[in-house]
Amino acid sequence: MQGAGVDRDGVAVVVGASGGIGAALADQVRARGRFRAVIGLSRPGLDLTDEGSIARAAQRVADAGTPTLVIVATGLLHGPGVEPEKALRALDPAAMTTAFAVNAIGPALILKHFAPLLPKDRRAVFAVLSAKVGSVSDNRLGGWHSYRASKAALNQIVRTAAVELCRSHPQAVCAAFHPGTVATRLSERFAKTGLQVLEPAEAATALLDAIGRLTPDDSGGFLDRFGAPIPW
Ligand SMILES: NC(=O)c1ccc[n+]([C@@H]2O[C@H](COP(=O)([O-])OP(=O)(O)OC[C@H]3O[C@@H](n4cnc5c(N)ncnc54)[C@H](OP(=O)(O)O)[C@@H]3O)[C@@H](O)[C@H]2O)c1
């Protein structure tokens, strides 16, 4: 990790550090040793459905230093009362609300409270884990309505934030990443045979290398783990 890693005065933040990919990202950012501190945030301290907890977490980060790398590695495909839908008849408003709360609104609130902490005078990266199934143009299989739609909403939120951020933070990069199919709690029941399934550490290495190569021209992008654009 070059660019994002040269700033020893900066603090790195991984939101969702309890998750499969989030834990691997936090471990590797620590191992690369290029930040003054690496702060992992997760429940119960930070709950995406509780804006107060996000604001308090942002204050704790601000007290620790200036964040120059923020990675949002949270997400929800299934959980209590939430199952990826196979057809319209399975749509449940409460489950859809939960998917949007965690996958779209929560990261938007992280942007709201953490983007103002980024430095205005040097490079900073705000990376959010999205999913390729959130691509509208790439959707040929259907299904997973809530997850797909909430990730599409997330992509638009990241893009909109990037437009705003580049005005005040010209060296900042704000981008959405697809990590690949990765062996975690989220995917274990759904990874199809024949699909390449990565270990979290492998995905984290590729993501951090790609994050290190980002330039402000990449801001607002929807990218794979190597930094290549994914169609919206
Ligand atoms: N794994 C894949 O194949 C794959 C593919 C494409 C995209 N992604 C994306 O990659 C990201 C990471 O996924 P993962 O595979 O690492 O999944 P994971 O192991 O299930 O981790 C999900 C993370 O999200 C957190 N989270 C969920 N709801 C939350 C809430 N209300 N408040 C705070 N944190 C919450 C979890 O916290 P708790 O530990 O407290 O539950 C956990 O840290 C997600 O955005 C996912 O959509 C994954």
CSV table of C-alpha atoms and ligand atoms in Angstrom, one decimal:
chain,number,residue,atom,x,y,z
A,1,MET,CA,0.0,0.0,0.0
A,2,GLN,CA,1.7,3.1,-1.1
A,3,GLY,CA,-0.2,6.4,-1.2
A,4,ALA,CA,-2.6,5.5,1.7
A,5,GLY,CA,0.3,4.1,3.6
A,6,VAL,CA,2.9,6.8,3.7
A,7,ASP,CA,1.1,8.9,6.2
A,8,ARG,CA,2.5,7.9,9.6
A,9,ASP,CA,0.6,10.7,11.2
A,10,GLY,CA,-2.7,9.4,10.0
A,11,VAL,CA,-5.1,7.0,11.7
A,12,ALA,CA,-6.7,4.1,9.8
A,13,VAL,CA,-10.3,3.1,10.6
A,14,VAL,CA,-12.0,-0.2,9.7
A,15,VAL,CA,-15.8,-0.2,10.3
A,16,GLY,CA,-17.1,-3.7,10.6
A,17,ALA,CA,-13.8,-5.1,12.0
A,18,SER,CA,-15.7,-8.0,13.5
A,19,GLY,CA,-16.6,-9.3,10.0
A,20,GLY,CA,-14.8,-11.8,7.9
A,21,ILE,CA,-13.3,-9.3,5.4
A,22,GLY,CA,-13.2,-6.4,8.0
A,23,ALA,CA,-11.1,-8.5,10.4
A,24,ALA,CA,-8.7,-9.4,7.6
A,25,LEU,CA,-8.4,-5.8,6.5
A,26,ALA,CA,-7.8,-4.5,10.1
A,27,ASP,CA,-5.1,-7.3,10.6
A,28,GLN,CA,-3.3,-6.4,7.4
A,29,VAL,CA,-3.5,-2.6,7.8
A,30,ARG,CA,-1.9,-3.2,11.3
A,31,ALA,CA,0.7,-5.6,9.9
A,32,ARG,CA,1.7,-3.1,7.1
A,33,GLY,CA,2.5,-0.7,10.0
A,34,ARG,CA,2.0,2.5,8.1
A,35,PHE,CA,-0.5,4.3,10.3
A,36,ARG,CA,0.0,5.8,13.7
A,37,ALA,CA,-3.0,3.8,14.9
A,38,VAL,CA,-5.5,1.4,13.4
A,39,ILE,CA,-9.0,1.6,15.0
A,40,GLY,CA,-11.4,-1.3,14.4
A,41,LEU,CA,-15.1,-0.4,15.0
A,42,SER,CA,-18.0,-2.8,15.4
A,43,ARG,CA,-21.0,-3.6,17.5
A,44,PRO,CA,-21.8,-3.1,20.3
A,45,GLY,CA,-19.8,0.2,20.2
A,46,LEU,CA,-20.9,1.2,16.7
A,47,ASP,CA,-24.3,0.0,15.4
A,48,LEU,CA,-25.2,1.2,11.9
A,49,THR,CA,-28.9,1.5,12.9
A,50,ASP,CA,-28.0,3.9,15.7
A,51,GLU,CA,-26.8,7.3,14.5
A,52,GLY,CA,-25.8,8.3,18.0
A,53,SER,CA,-23.4,5.4,18.2
A,54,ILE,CA,-21.8,6.4,14.9
A,55,ALA,CA,-21.4,10.0,16.1
A,56,ARG,CA,-19.8,8.8,19.3
A,57,ALA,CA,-17.4,6.5,17.4
A,58,ALA,CA,-16.4,9.4,15.1
A,59,GLN,CA,-15.6,11.5,18.1
A,60,ARG,CA,-13.4,8.7,19.5
A,61,VAL,CA,-11.6,8.6,16.2
A,62,ALA,CA,-11.2,12.4,16.1
A,63,ASP,CA,-9.7,12.2,19.6
A,64,ALA,CA,-7.2,9.6,18.4
A,65,GLY,CA,-6.0,11.6,15.4
A,66,THR,CA,-6.8,12.4,11.8
A,67,PRO,CA,-8.2,9.6,9.8
A,68,THR,CA,-6.5,9.2,6.4
A,69,LEU,CA,-8.0,5.8,5.6
A,70,VAL,CA,-11.6,4.8,6.4
A,71,ILE,CA,-12.8,1.4,5.2
A,72,VAL,CA,-16.5,0.5,5.7
A,73,ALA,CA,-16.6,-3.3,5.7
A,74,THR,CA,-20.1,-3.8,7.1
A,75,GLY,CA,-22.9,-5.4,5.2
A,76,LEU,CA,-25.9,-7.8,5.5
A,77,LEU,CA,-27.2,-10.5,3.1
A,78,HIS,CA,-29.0,-12.6,5.7
A,79,GLY,CA,-29.8,-12.5,9.4
A,80,PRO,CA,-32.7,-12.6,11.8
A,81,GLY,CA,-35.8,-12.1,9.7
A,82,VAL,CA,-33.7,-11.4,6.5
A,83,GLU,CA,-33.2,-13.9,3.7
A,84,PRO,CA,-32.1,-13.2,0.2
A,85,GLU,CA,-35.3,-13.4,-1.9
A,86,LYS,CA,-35.7,-15.7,-4.8
A,87,ALA,CA,-38.9,-14.1,-6.2
A,88,LEU,CA,-41.1,-11.1,-5.7
A,89,ARG,CA,-43.6,-13.2,-3.6
A,90,ALA,CA,-40.8,-13.4,-0.9
A,91,LEU,CA,-40.6,-9.6,-0.5
A,92,ASP,CA,-41.1,-8.5,3.1
A,93,PRO,CA,-41.1,-4.8,4.0
A,94,ALA,CA,-39.5,-5.3,7.4
A,95,ALA,CA,-36.6,-7.4,5.9
A,96,MET,CA,-36.2,-4.8,3.1
A,97,THR,CA,-36.0,-2.0,5.6
A,98,THR,CA,-33.3,-3.8,7.6
A,99,ALA,CA,-31.3,-4.4,4.4
A,100,PHE,CA,-31.5,-0.8,3.4
A,101,ALA,CA,-30.7,0.3,7.0
A,102,VAL,CA,-27.5,-1.7,7.2
A,103,ASN,CA,-26.3,-1.7,3.6
A,104,ALA,CA,-27.2,1.8,2.5
A,105,ILE,CA,-28.3,4.2,5.3
A,106,GLY,CA,-25.7,3.0,7.8
A,107,PRO,CA,-22.7,3.6,5.4
A,108,ALA,CA,-24.3,7.0,4.5
A,109,LEU,CA,-24.3,7.9,8.1
A,110,ILE,CA,-20.7,6.8,8.4
A,111,LEU,CA,-19.9,9.2,5.6
A,112,LYS,CA,-21.9,12.0,7.3
A,113,HIS,CA,-19.9,11.7,10.5
A,114,PHE,CA,-16.5,10.6,9.3
A,115,ALA,CA,-16.0,12.5,6.0
A,116,PRO,CA,-15.6,15.8,7.9
A,117,LEU,CA,-12.7,14.3,9.8
A,118,LEU,CA,-10.6,13.6,6.7
A,119,PRO,CA,-7.7,16.0,6.1
A,120,LYS,CA,-8.2,18.7,3.5
A,121,ASP,CA,-4.5,19.2,2.7
A,122,ARG,CA,-3.3,15.6,1.9
A,123,ARG,CA,-4.4,12.3,0.5
A,124,ALA,CA,-7.2,10.4,2.2
A,125,VAL,CA,-9.2,7.4,1.2
A,126,PHE,CA,-12.8,6.5,2.1
A,127,ALA,CA,-13.5,3.0,0.8
A,128,VAL,CA,-16.8,1.2,1.2
A,129,LEU,CA,-17.4,-2.5,0.5
A,130,SER,CA,-20.3,-2.9,-1.9
A,131,ALA,CA,-21.1,-5.9,-4.1
A,132,LYS,CA,-21.1,-6.6,-7.8
A,133,VAL,CA,-24.7,-7.8,-7.5
A,134,GLY,CA,-25.5,-4.1,-6.8
A,135,SER,CA,-24.7,-3.4,-10.5
A,136,VAL,CA,-28.0,-2.7,-12.3
A,137,SER,CA,-26.6,-3.3,-15.8
A,138,ASP,CA,-25.0,-6.6,-14.8
A,139,ASN,CA,-28.2,-8.0,-13.3
A,140,ARG,CA,-29.2,-10.9,-15.5
A,141,LEU,CA,-30.0,-13.5,-12.8
A,142,GLY,CA,-32.6,-11.6,-10.8
A,143,GLY,CA,-33.3,-12.5,-7.2
A,144,TRP,CA,-31.8,-11.1,-4.0
A,145,HIS,CA,-34.0,-8.0,-4.5
A,146,SER,CA,-33.2,-6.3,-1.1
A,147,TYR,CA,-29.5,-6.9,-1.1
A,148,ARG,CA,-29.1,-5.9,-4.8
A,149,ALA,CA,-31.2,-2.8,-4.4
A,150,SER,CA,-29.6,-1.7,-1.1
A,151,LYS,CA,-26.1,-2.1,-2.7
A,152,ALA,CA,-27.2,-0.1,-5.8
A,153,ALA,CA,-28.4,2.6,-3.4
A,154,LEU,CA,-25.1,2.4,-1.5
A,155,ASN,CA,-23.2,2.9,-4.8
A,156,GLN,CA,-25.2,6.0,-5.6
A,157,ILE,CA,-24.6,7.3,-2.0
A,158,VAL,CA,-20.8,6.8,-2.5
A,159,ARG,CA,-20.9,8.5,-5.9
A,160,THR,CA,-22.9,11.4,-4.5
A,161,ALA,CA,-20.6,11.8,-1.5
A,162,ALA,CA,-17.5,11.7,-3.8
A,163,VAL,CA,-18.9,14.6,-5.8
A,164,GLU,CA,-19.4,16.7,-2.7
A,165,LEU,CA,-16.1,15.6,-1.1
A,166,CYS,CA,-13.9,16.5,-4.0
A,167,ARG,CA,-15.0,20.2,-3.6
A,168,SER,CA,-13.7,20.5,-0.1
A,169,HIS,CA,-11.1,17.7,-0.1
A,170,PRO,CA,-9.4,17.7,-3.5
A,171,GLN,CA,-6.9,14.9,-2.6
A,172,ALA,CA,-9.6,12.6,-1.1
A,173,VAL,CA,-10.8,9.5,-2.9
A,174,CYS,CA,-14.2,8.0,-2.1
A,175,ALA,CA,-15.0,4.7,-3.8
A,176,ALA,CA,-17.1,1.5,-3.6
A,177,PHE,CA,-15.4,-1.9,-3.9
A,178,HIS,CA,-16.5,-5.4,-4.8
A,179,PRO,CA,-14.3,-7.7,-2.8
A,180,GLY,CA,-14.9,-10.8,-4.8
A,181,THR,CA,-16.7,-13.9,-3.5
A,182,VAL,CA,-15.1,-14.4,-0.1
A,183,ALA,CA,-15.5,-17.2,2.5
A,184,THR,CA,-17.3,-15.4,5.4
A,185,ARG,CA,-20.5,-15.8,7.4
A,186,LEU,CA,-22.2,-13.6,4.8
A,187,SER,CA,-21.5,-15.9,1.9
A,188,GLU,CA,-21.1,-19.4,3.4
A,189,ARG,CA,-24.6,-20.6,2.5
A,190,PHE,CA,-24.6,-19.0,-0.9
A,191,ALA,CA,-21.2,-19.4,-2.6
A,192,LYS,CA,-22.0,-21.5,-5.7
A,193,THR,CA,-19.8,-24.3,-6.8
A,194,GLY,CA,-17.7,-23.3,-9.7
A,195,LEU,CA,-17.3,-19.8,-8.4
A,196,GLN,CA,-13.9,-18.7,-7.2
A,197,VAL,CA,-14.1,-18.3,-3.4
A,198,LEU,CA,-11.3,-16.3,-1.8
A,199,GLU,CA,-10.1,-16.4,1.7
A,200,PRO,CA,-10.6,-13.1,3.6
A,201,ALA,CA,-6.9,-12.5,3.7
A,202,GLU,CA,-6.5,-12.8,0.0
A,203,ALA,CA,-9.4,-10.4,-0.7
A,204,ALA,CA,-8.0,-8.0,1.9
A,205,THR,CA,-4.5,-8.0,0.3
A,206,ALA,CA,-5.9,-7.2,-3.1
A,207,LEU,CA,-8.2,-4.5,-1.7
A,208,LEU,CA,-5.5,-2.8,0.3
A,209,ASP,CA,-3.1,-2.9,-2.7
A,210,ALA,CA,-5.9,-1.4,-4.9
A,211,ILE,CA,-6.6,1.3,-2.3
A,212,GLY,CA,-3.0,2.2,-2.2
A,213,ARG,CA,-3.0,2.9,-6.0
A,214,LEU,CA,-6.2,5.1,-6.0
A,215,THR,CA,-5.9,8.6,-7.2
A,216,PRO,CA,-8.5,11.4,-7.0
A,217,ASP,CA,-9.5,10.5,-10.5
A,218,ASP,CA,-10.9,7.2,-9.1
A,219,SER,CA,-13.2,9.0,-6.7
A,220,GLY,CA,-16.8,8.1,-7.2
A,221,GLY,CA,-15.9,4.8,-8.8
A,222,PHE,CA,-17.4,1.3,-8.4
A,223,LEU,CA,-14.4,-0.9,-8.5
A,224,ASP,CA,-13.4,-4.5,-8.3
A,225,ARG,CA,-10.7,-5.6,-5.7
A,226,PHE,CA,-8.0,-4.9,-8.2
A,227,GLY,CA,-9.2,-1.3,-8.8
A,228,ALA,CA,-10.8,-2.0,-12.2
A,229,PRO,CA,-14.2,-0.3,-12.8
A,230,ILE,CA,-17.4,-2.3,-12.6
A,231,PRO,CA,-20.4,-1.2,-14.8
A,232,TRP,CA,-23.0,0.6,-12.7
B,1,LIG,N1,-18.3,-12.4,1.4
B,1,LIG,C1,-18.6,-12.1,0.1
B,1,LIG,O1,-18.6,-13.1,-0.7
B,1,LIG,C2,-19.0,-10.7,-0.4
B,1,LIG,C3,-19.2,-10.6,-1.7
B,1,LIG,C4,-19.6,-9.3,-2.2
B,1,LIG,C5,-19.6,-8.2,-1.3
B,1,LIG,N2,-19.4,-8.5,0.1
B,1,LIG,C6,-19.5,-7.3,1.0
B,1,LIG,O2,-18.3,-7.2,1.8
B,1,LIG,C7,-18.7,-6.6,3.0
B,1,LIG,C8,-18.1,-7.5,4.2
B,1,LIG,O3,-18.8,-8.7,4.2
B,1,LIG,P1,-18.3,-10.0,4.9
B,1,LIG,O4,-18.3,-11.1,3.8
B,1,LIG,O5,-17.0,-9.8,5.6
B,1,LIG,O6,-19.5,-10.3,5.9
B,1,LIG,P2,-19.5,-10.7,7.4
B,1,LIG,O7,-18.4,-11.5,7.8
B,1,LIG,O8,-20.9,-11.1,7.7
B,1,LIG,O9,-19.3,-9.2,8.1
B,1,LIG,C9,-20.3,-8.3,8.1
B,1,LIG,C10,-20.0,-7.2,9.1
B,1,LIG,O10,-21.0,-6.2,9.1
B,1,LIG,C11,-21.3,-5.9,10.4
B,1,LIG,N3,-22.7,-5.5,10.6
B,1,LIG,C12,-23.8,-6.0,10.2
B,1,LIG,N4,-24.9,-5.3,10.7
B,1,LIG,C13,-24.4,-4.3,11.4
B,1,LIG,C14,-24.9,-3.2,12.2
B,1,LIG,N5,-26.3,-3.1,12.3
B,1,LIG,N6,-24.1,-2.4,12.8
B,1,LIG,C15,-22.8,-2.5,12.8
B,1,LIG,N7,-22.2,-3.5,12.1
B,1,LIG,C16,-23.0,-4.4,11.4
B,1,LIG,C17,-21.1,-7.2,11.1
B,1,LIG,O11,-21.0,-7.0,12.5
B,1,LIG,P3,-21.4,-8.1,13.6
B,1,LIG,O12,-20.1,-9.0,13.7
B,1,LIG,O13,-21.7,-7.4,14.8
B,1,LIG,O14,-22.5,-8.9,13.0
B,1,LIG,C18,-19.7,-7.6,10.5
B,1,LIG,O15,-18.7,-6.8,11.1
B,1,LIG,C19,-20.2,-6.5,3.0
B,1,LIG,O16,-20.5,-5.1,2.6
B,1,LIG,C20,-20.6,-7.4,1.9
B,1,LIG,O17,-21.8,-7.0,1.3
B,1,LIG,C21,-19.0,-9.7,0.5
